[in-house]
Short mmCIF file of C-alpha atoms in Angstrom, two decimals:
data_model
loop_
_atom_site.label_atom_id
_atom_site.label_comp_id
_atom_site.label_asym_id
_atom_site.label_seq_id
_atom_site.Cartn_x
_atom_site.Cartn_y
_atom_site.Cartn_z
CA MET A 1 0.00 0.00 0.00
CA SER A 2 1.31 3.46 -0.92
CA ARG A 3 3.10 5.54 1.69
CA ASP A 4 3.04 8.65 -0.51
CA ARG A 5 1.77 11.72 1.36
CA SER A 6 -0.16 12.87 -1.72
CA VAL A 7 -2.11 9.59 -1.71
CA TRP A 8 -3.12 9.90 1.93
CA LEU A 9 -3.72 13.62 2.48
CA ARG A 10 -6.10 16.12 0.86
CA ARG A 11 -6.14 19.93 1.06
CA PHE A 12 -9.11 22.24 0.46
CA HIS A 13 -7.26 25.57 0.40
CA PRO A 14 -3.94 26.74 -1.09
CA ALA A 15 -0.83 25.12 0.29
CA ALA A 16 1.36 27.12 2.65
CA GLY A 17 2.84 30.12 0.89
CA ALA A 18 1.08 29.39 -2.43
CA ASP A 19 -0.66 32.15 -4.42
CA GLY A 20 0.13 34.75 -1.80
CA ALA A 21 -1.32 32.72 1.09
CA GLU A 22 0.32 33.45 4.40
CA ASP A 23 2.64 30.81 5.78
CA PRO A 24 0.67 29.16 8.63
CA ALA A 25 2.40 28.39 11.89
CA CYS A 26 0.87 24.92 12.27
CA GLU A 27 -0.43 22.00 10.23
CA LEU A 28 -3.64 20.31 11.40
CA VAL A 29 -4.18 16.76 10.16
CA CYS A 30 -7.84 15.63 10.37
CA PHE A 31 -9.10 12.03 10.51
CA PRO A 32 -12.67 11.14 9.42
CA HIS A 33 -15.18 8.78 11.01
CA ALA A 34 -16.00 5.19 10.03
CA GLY A 35 -17.17 5.13 6.42
CA GLY A 36 -16.18 8.78 6.04
CA SER A 37 -13.78 10.48 3.67
CA ALA A 38 -11.43 13.45 3.70
CA ALA A 39 -14.28 15.55 2.27
CA TYR A 40 -15.93 15.55 5.72
CA TRP A 41 -13.34 18.15 6.80
CA ARG A 42 -13.77 20.52 3.86
CA ARG A 43 -15.83 23.15 5.68
CA LEU A 44 -13.54 23.20 8.71
CA ALA A 45 -10.49 23.47 6.45
CA LEU A 46 -11.96 26.45 4.58
CA GLU A 47 -12.86 28.18 7.83
CA LEU A 48 -9.38 27.68 9.29
CA GLY A 49 -7.31 28.45 6.21
CA PRO A 50 -4.98 30.11 5.61
CA ALA A 51 -4.14 30.71 9.29
CA VAL A 52 -3.91 26.94 9.83
CA ASP A 53 -2.74 24.54 7.13
CA VAL A 54 -5.38 21.79 7.21
CA SER A 55 -4.83 18.35 5.68
CA ALA A 56 -7.48 15.62 5.77
CA VAL A 57 -6.66 11.92 5.67
CA GLN A 58 -8.18 9.89 2.85
CA TYR A 59 -8.52 6.29 4.01
CA PRO A 60 -8.34 3.50 1.41
CA GLY A 61 -11.65 2.21 0.05
CA ARG A 62 -13.51 5.47 -0.61
CA LEU A 63 -13.84 8.21 -3.26
CA ASP A 64 -10.61 8.43 -5.27
CA ARG A 65 -9.23 5.40 -3.35
CA LEU A 66 -12.32 3.29 -3.99
CA GLY A 67 -10.34 0.58 -5.74
CA GLU A 68 -8.23 -0.10 -2.63
CA ALA A 69 -9.29 -2.44 0.17
CA PRO A 70 -10.10 -0.77 3.51
CA VAL A 71 -7.53 -1.24 6.27
CA GLU A 72 -9.23 -3.43 8.89
CA ASP A 73 -6.73 -2.78 11.68
CA LEU A 74 -6.53 0.66 13.29
CA HIS A 75 -2.96 0.11 14.47
CA ARG A 76 -1.89 -0.75 10.92
CA LEU A 77 -3.80 2.28 9.64
CA ALA A 78 -1.96 4.53 12.13
CA ASP A 79 1.39 3.05 11.04
CA LEU A 80 0.62 3.84 7.40
CA VAL A 81 -0.42 7.43 8.17
CA VAL A 82 2.76 8.05 10.18
CA GLU A 83 4.83 6.75 7.28
CA ALA A 84 2.93 9.00 4.86
CA LEU A 85 3.44 12.07 7.06
CA GLY A 86 7.20 11.49 6.83
CA ALA A 87 9.84 13.77 8.25
CA ARG A 88 8.67 17.26 9.22
CA GLY A 89 10.42 20.59 9.33
CA ASP A 90 10.17 23.19 12.06
CA ARG A 91 6.40 23.68 11.71
CA PRO A 92 4.46 21.95 14.50
CA LEU A 93 1.78 19.35 13.78
CA ALA A 94 -1.62 18.96 15.43
CA LEU A 95 -4.14 16.12 15.05
CA LEU A 96 -7.95 16.16 15.08
CA GLY A 97 -10.06 13.01 14.73
CA HIS A 98 -13.80 12.42 14.77
CA SER A 99 -15.37 9.19 16.06
CA MET A 100 -13.25 6.32 14.66
CA GLY A 101 -10.89 9.01 13.41
CA ALA A 102 -10.23 10.05 17.02
CA SER A 103 -8.82 6.59 17.74
CA VAL A 104 -6.67 6.71 14.60
CA ALA A 105 -5.44 10.21 15.54
CA TYR A 106 -4.62 8.98 19.05
CA GLU A 107 -2.61 6.03 17.74
CA VAL A 108 -0.78 8.33 15.31
CA ALA A 109 0.01 10.70 18.20
CA VAL A 110 1.35 7.79 20.26
CA ARG A 111 3.65 6.76 17.41
CA LEU A 112 4.86 10.30 16.78
CA ALA A 113 5.56 10.76 20.51
CA ARG A 114 8.04 7.87 20.32
CA LEU A 115 10.13 9.77 17.77
CA PRO A 116 12.68 12.39 18.88
CA GLY A 117 10.87 15.72 18.85
CA GLY A 118 7.94 14.11 17.07
CA GLU A 119 5.09 14.55 19.55
CA PRO A 120 2.25 16.67 18.11
CA ARG A 121 1.53 20.12 19.50
CA LEU A 122 -2.08 19.10 20.21
CA LEU A 123 -4.38 16.09 19.98
CA ALA A 124 -8.08 16.90 19.57
CA VAL A 125 -10.59 14.04 19.75
CA SER A 126 -14.27 14.30 18.88
CA SER A 127 -17.25 12.04 19.64
CA ARG A 128 -15.16 9.14 20.89
CA ARG A 129 -14.98 7.27 24.18
CA ALA A 130 -11.64 7.47 25.96
CA PRO A 131 -9.33 4.45 25.65
CA SER A 132 -9.85 3.81 29.37
CA ALA A 133 -13.68 3.79 29.07
CA PRO A 134 -15.42 0.40 29.07
CA GLY A 135 -15.36 -1.05 25.56
CA LYS A 136 -18.19 -2.60 23.61
CA GLY A 137 -18.66 -6.35 23.84
CA HIS A 138 -18.60 -8.55 20.77
CA GLY A 139 -22.39 -8.62 20.59
CA ASP A 140 -22.59 -4.81 20.58
CA TRP A 141 -21.06 -4.48 17.11
CA PRO A 142 -23.10 -4.94 13.91
CA ARG A 143 -23.22 -8.62 12.92
CA ASN A 144 -24.60 -8.13 9.42
CA ASP A 145 -25.33 -5.42 6.88
CA ALA A 146 -28.83 -4.76 8.24
CA GLU A 147 -27.46 -4.04 11.73
CA LEU A 148 -24.66 -1.96 10.27
CA ILE A 149 -27.07 0.20 8.26
CA ALA A 150 -29.34 0.60 11.31
CA ARG A 151 -26.37 1.78 13.39
CA VAL A 152 -25.29 4.26 10.73
CA ARG A 153 -28.83 5.64 10.56
CA LYS A 154 -28.91 6.01 14.35
CA LEU A 155 -25.69 8.01 14.45
CA GLY A 156 -26.50 10.03 11.32
CA GLU A 157 -23.19 9.20 9.64
CA THR A 158 -24.68 9.01 6.15
CA GLU A 159 -27.74 10.65 4.56
CA SER A 160 -30.73 8.30 4.63
CA ALA A 161 -31.29 8.83 0.90
CA LEU A 162 -27.91 7.25 0.18
CA LEU A 163 -28.68 4.28 2.42
CA ASP A 164 -31.99 3.74 0.60
CA ASP A 165 -30.30 3.61 -2.82
CA PRO A 166 -29.09 0.03 -3.62
CA GLU A 167 -26.46 1.29 -6.07
CA MET A 168 -25.02 3.74 -3.55
CA LEU A 169 -25.06 1.06 -0.86
CA ASP A 170 -22.86 -1.10 -3.07
CA VAL A 171 -20.34 1.75 -3.07
CA ILE A 172 -20.62 2.69 0.62
CA LEU A 173 -20.84 -0.68 2.35
CA PRO A 174 -17.33 -2.08 1.71
CA ALA A 175 -15.67 0.84 3.52
CA LEU A 176 -18.24 0.73 6.33
CA ARG A 177 -17.77 -3.02 6.80
CA GLY A 178 -14.00 -2.68 6.87
CA ASP A 179 -14.04 0.25 9.30
CA TYR A 180 -16.43 -1.45 11.71
CA ARG A 181 -14.38 -4.64 11.63
CA ALA A 182 -11.37 -2.52 12.55
CA LEU A 183 -13.30 -0.90 15.40
CA ALA A 184 -14.56 -4.24 16.72
CA SER A 185 -11.02 -5.63 17.00
CA TYR A 186 -9.31 -2.44 18.18
CA GLU A 187 -7.41 -2.44 21.48
CA PRO A 188 -6.14 1.07 22.35
CA THR A 189 -2.55 1.66 23.36
CA PRO A 190 -2.84 1.66 27.18
CA GLY A 191 -1.51 3.98 29.83
CA ARG A 192 -0.54 7.65 29.58
CA PRO A 193 1.71 7.69 26.52
CA LEU A 194 1.35 11.39 25.64
CA GLY A 195 2.72 14.61 27.07
CA CYS A 196 0.99 17.01 24.66
CA PRO A 197 -2.27 18.83 25.44
CA VAL A 198 -5.43 16.86 24.66
CA VAL A 199 -8.79 18.50 23.90
CA ALA A 200 -11.95 16.39 23.79
CA LEU A 201 -15.07 17.57 21.93
CA THR A 202 -18.48 15.95 22.21
CA GLY A 203 -22.20 16.45 21.75
CA ASP A 204 -24.46 16.51 24.81
CA ARG A 205 -26.97 14.14 23.15
CA ASP A 206 -24.62 11.65 21.54
CA PRO A 207 -26.45 8.27 21.68
CA ASP A 208 -23.17 6.35 21.55
CA VAL A 209 -20.69 8.41 23.59
CA PRO A 210 -21.62 9.51 27.13
CA VAL A 211 -19.92 12.74 28.22
CA ASP A 212 -18.36 10.98 31.22
CA ASP A 213 -16.64 8.51 28.88
CA VAL A 214 -15.16 11.44 26.96
CA ARG A 215 -13.69 12.95 30.13
CA GLY A 216 -11.53 9.84 30.47
CA TRP A 217 -9.22 11.14 27.73
CA ARG A 218 -7.45 13.05 30.51
CA ASP A 219 -5.78 9.73 31.44
CA CYS A 220 -3.92 9.62 28.10
CA THR A 221 -1.63 12.58 28.72
CA SER A 222 0.52 14.16 31.38
CA GLY A 223 -0.15 17.51 29.68
CA GLU A 224 -3.13 19.82 29.80
CA PHE A 225 -6.61 18.44 29.20
CA HIS A 226 -9.90 20.18 28.39
CA VAL A 227 -13.41 19.05 27.43
CA HIS A 228 -15.79 21.09 25.29
CA VAL A 229 -19.42 19.94 25.21
CA PHE A 230 -21.59 21.16 22.34
CA GLU A 231 -25.32 20.93 21.82
CA GLY A 232 -26.10 18.02 19.51
CA GLY A 233 -25.55 14.36 18.80
CA HIS A 234 -22.74 12.23 17.42
CA PHE A 235 -22.26 14.57 14.45
CA PHE A 236 -22.53 17.87 16.37
CA LEU A 237 -19.64 19.13 14.20
CA THR A 238 -22.03 19.55 11.27
CA ASP A 239 -23.96 22.26 13.13
CA HIS A 240 -21.00 23.74 15.02
CA ALA A 241 -18.25 23.85 12.41
CA SER A 242 -17.69 27.59 12.87
CA GLU A 243 -17.45 27.28 16.64
CA VAL A 244 -15.06 24.33 16.40
CA ALA A 245 -12.99 26.24 13.84
CA GLY A 246 -12.79 29.20 16.21
CA LEU A 247 -11.72 26.95 19.05
CA MET A 248 -9.04 25.24 16.97
CA ARG A 249 -7.81 28.56 15.57
CA GLY A 250 -7.33 29.90 19.09
CA LEU A 251 -5.46 26.80 20.18
CA LEU A 252 -3.23 26.53 17.14
CA THR A 253 -2.35 30.15 16.37
CA ALA A 254 -1.47 31.12 19.94
CA PRO A 255 2.25 30.92 20.82
CA ALA A 256 3.21 27.40 21.94
CA GLY A 257 3.14 27.06 25.71
#
């Protein structure tokens, strides 16, 4: 599988310094939810640019990577993203992940923290239980396509019209199946492996992620920790993109420390 950065990352605004754009002080790498694509982060990227250079991860098995098989192991997926990110210059890196993407971002942060000077400036996690929160049992994960579709409808991950279209389902389901298999087998890296600040975002009516389970992210870092609770469900970001962009802009454009 390719380790080329251009294969894995998408931008929705001019690159740093291009076409007169100011040179941002930080790069923010965003990780989408199960079944999601880099396009999920387009609005946030446009709101943050050019002050923050936003890149969104494109997982295999969707949109322009539709011909590739999904990666059904979140640890393997994190390894591949770290390899694609490659060596960095002086500009700091921050990570933001939503739902499944929060777990991938966390595992990427853990791997970067093991490299000399590699730890990200910030890890932001959205709509995801903390690694220390009680996990789902085997019977809690979808056992067939009908249960998977019902779960996706419940969380609002995909428009109902797409789920009702048999041709679109043929396109969507392989990535969803692969991502949920990865989630079902995922065991988070334990302990407190990070020293960077961690910010947890969540909706107050998320049917899948209780606010108390989000607060447990404080156990992952020896650095600062904050929780921001928004009105809404699992996909509160859709209605609060501007507020989240403002929060991230404040965190990432302020002087480090």
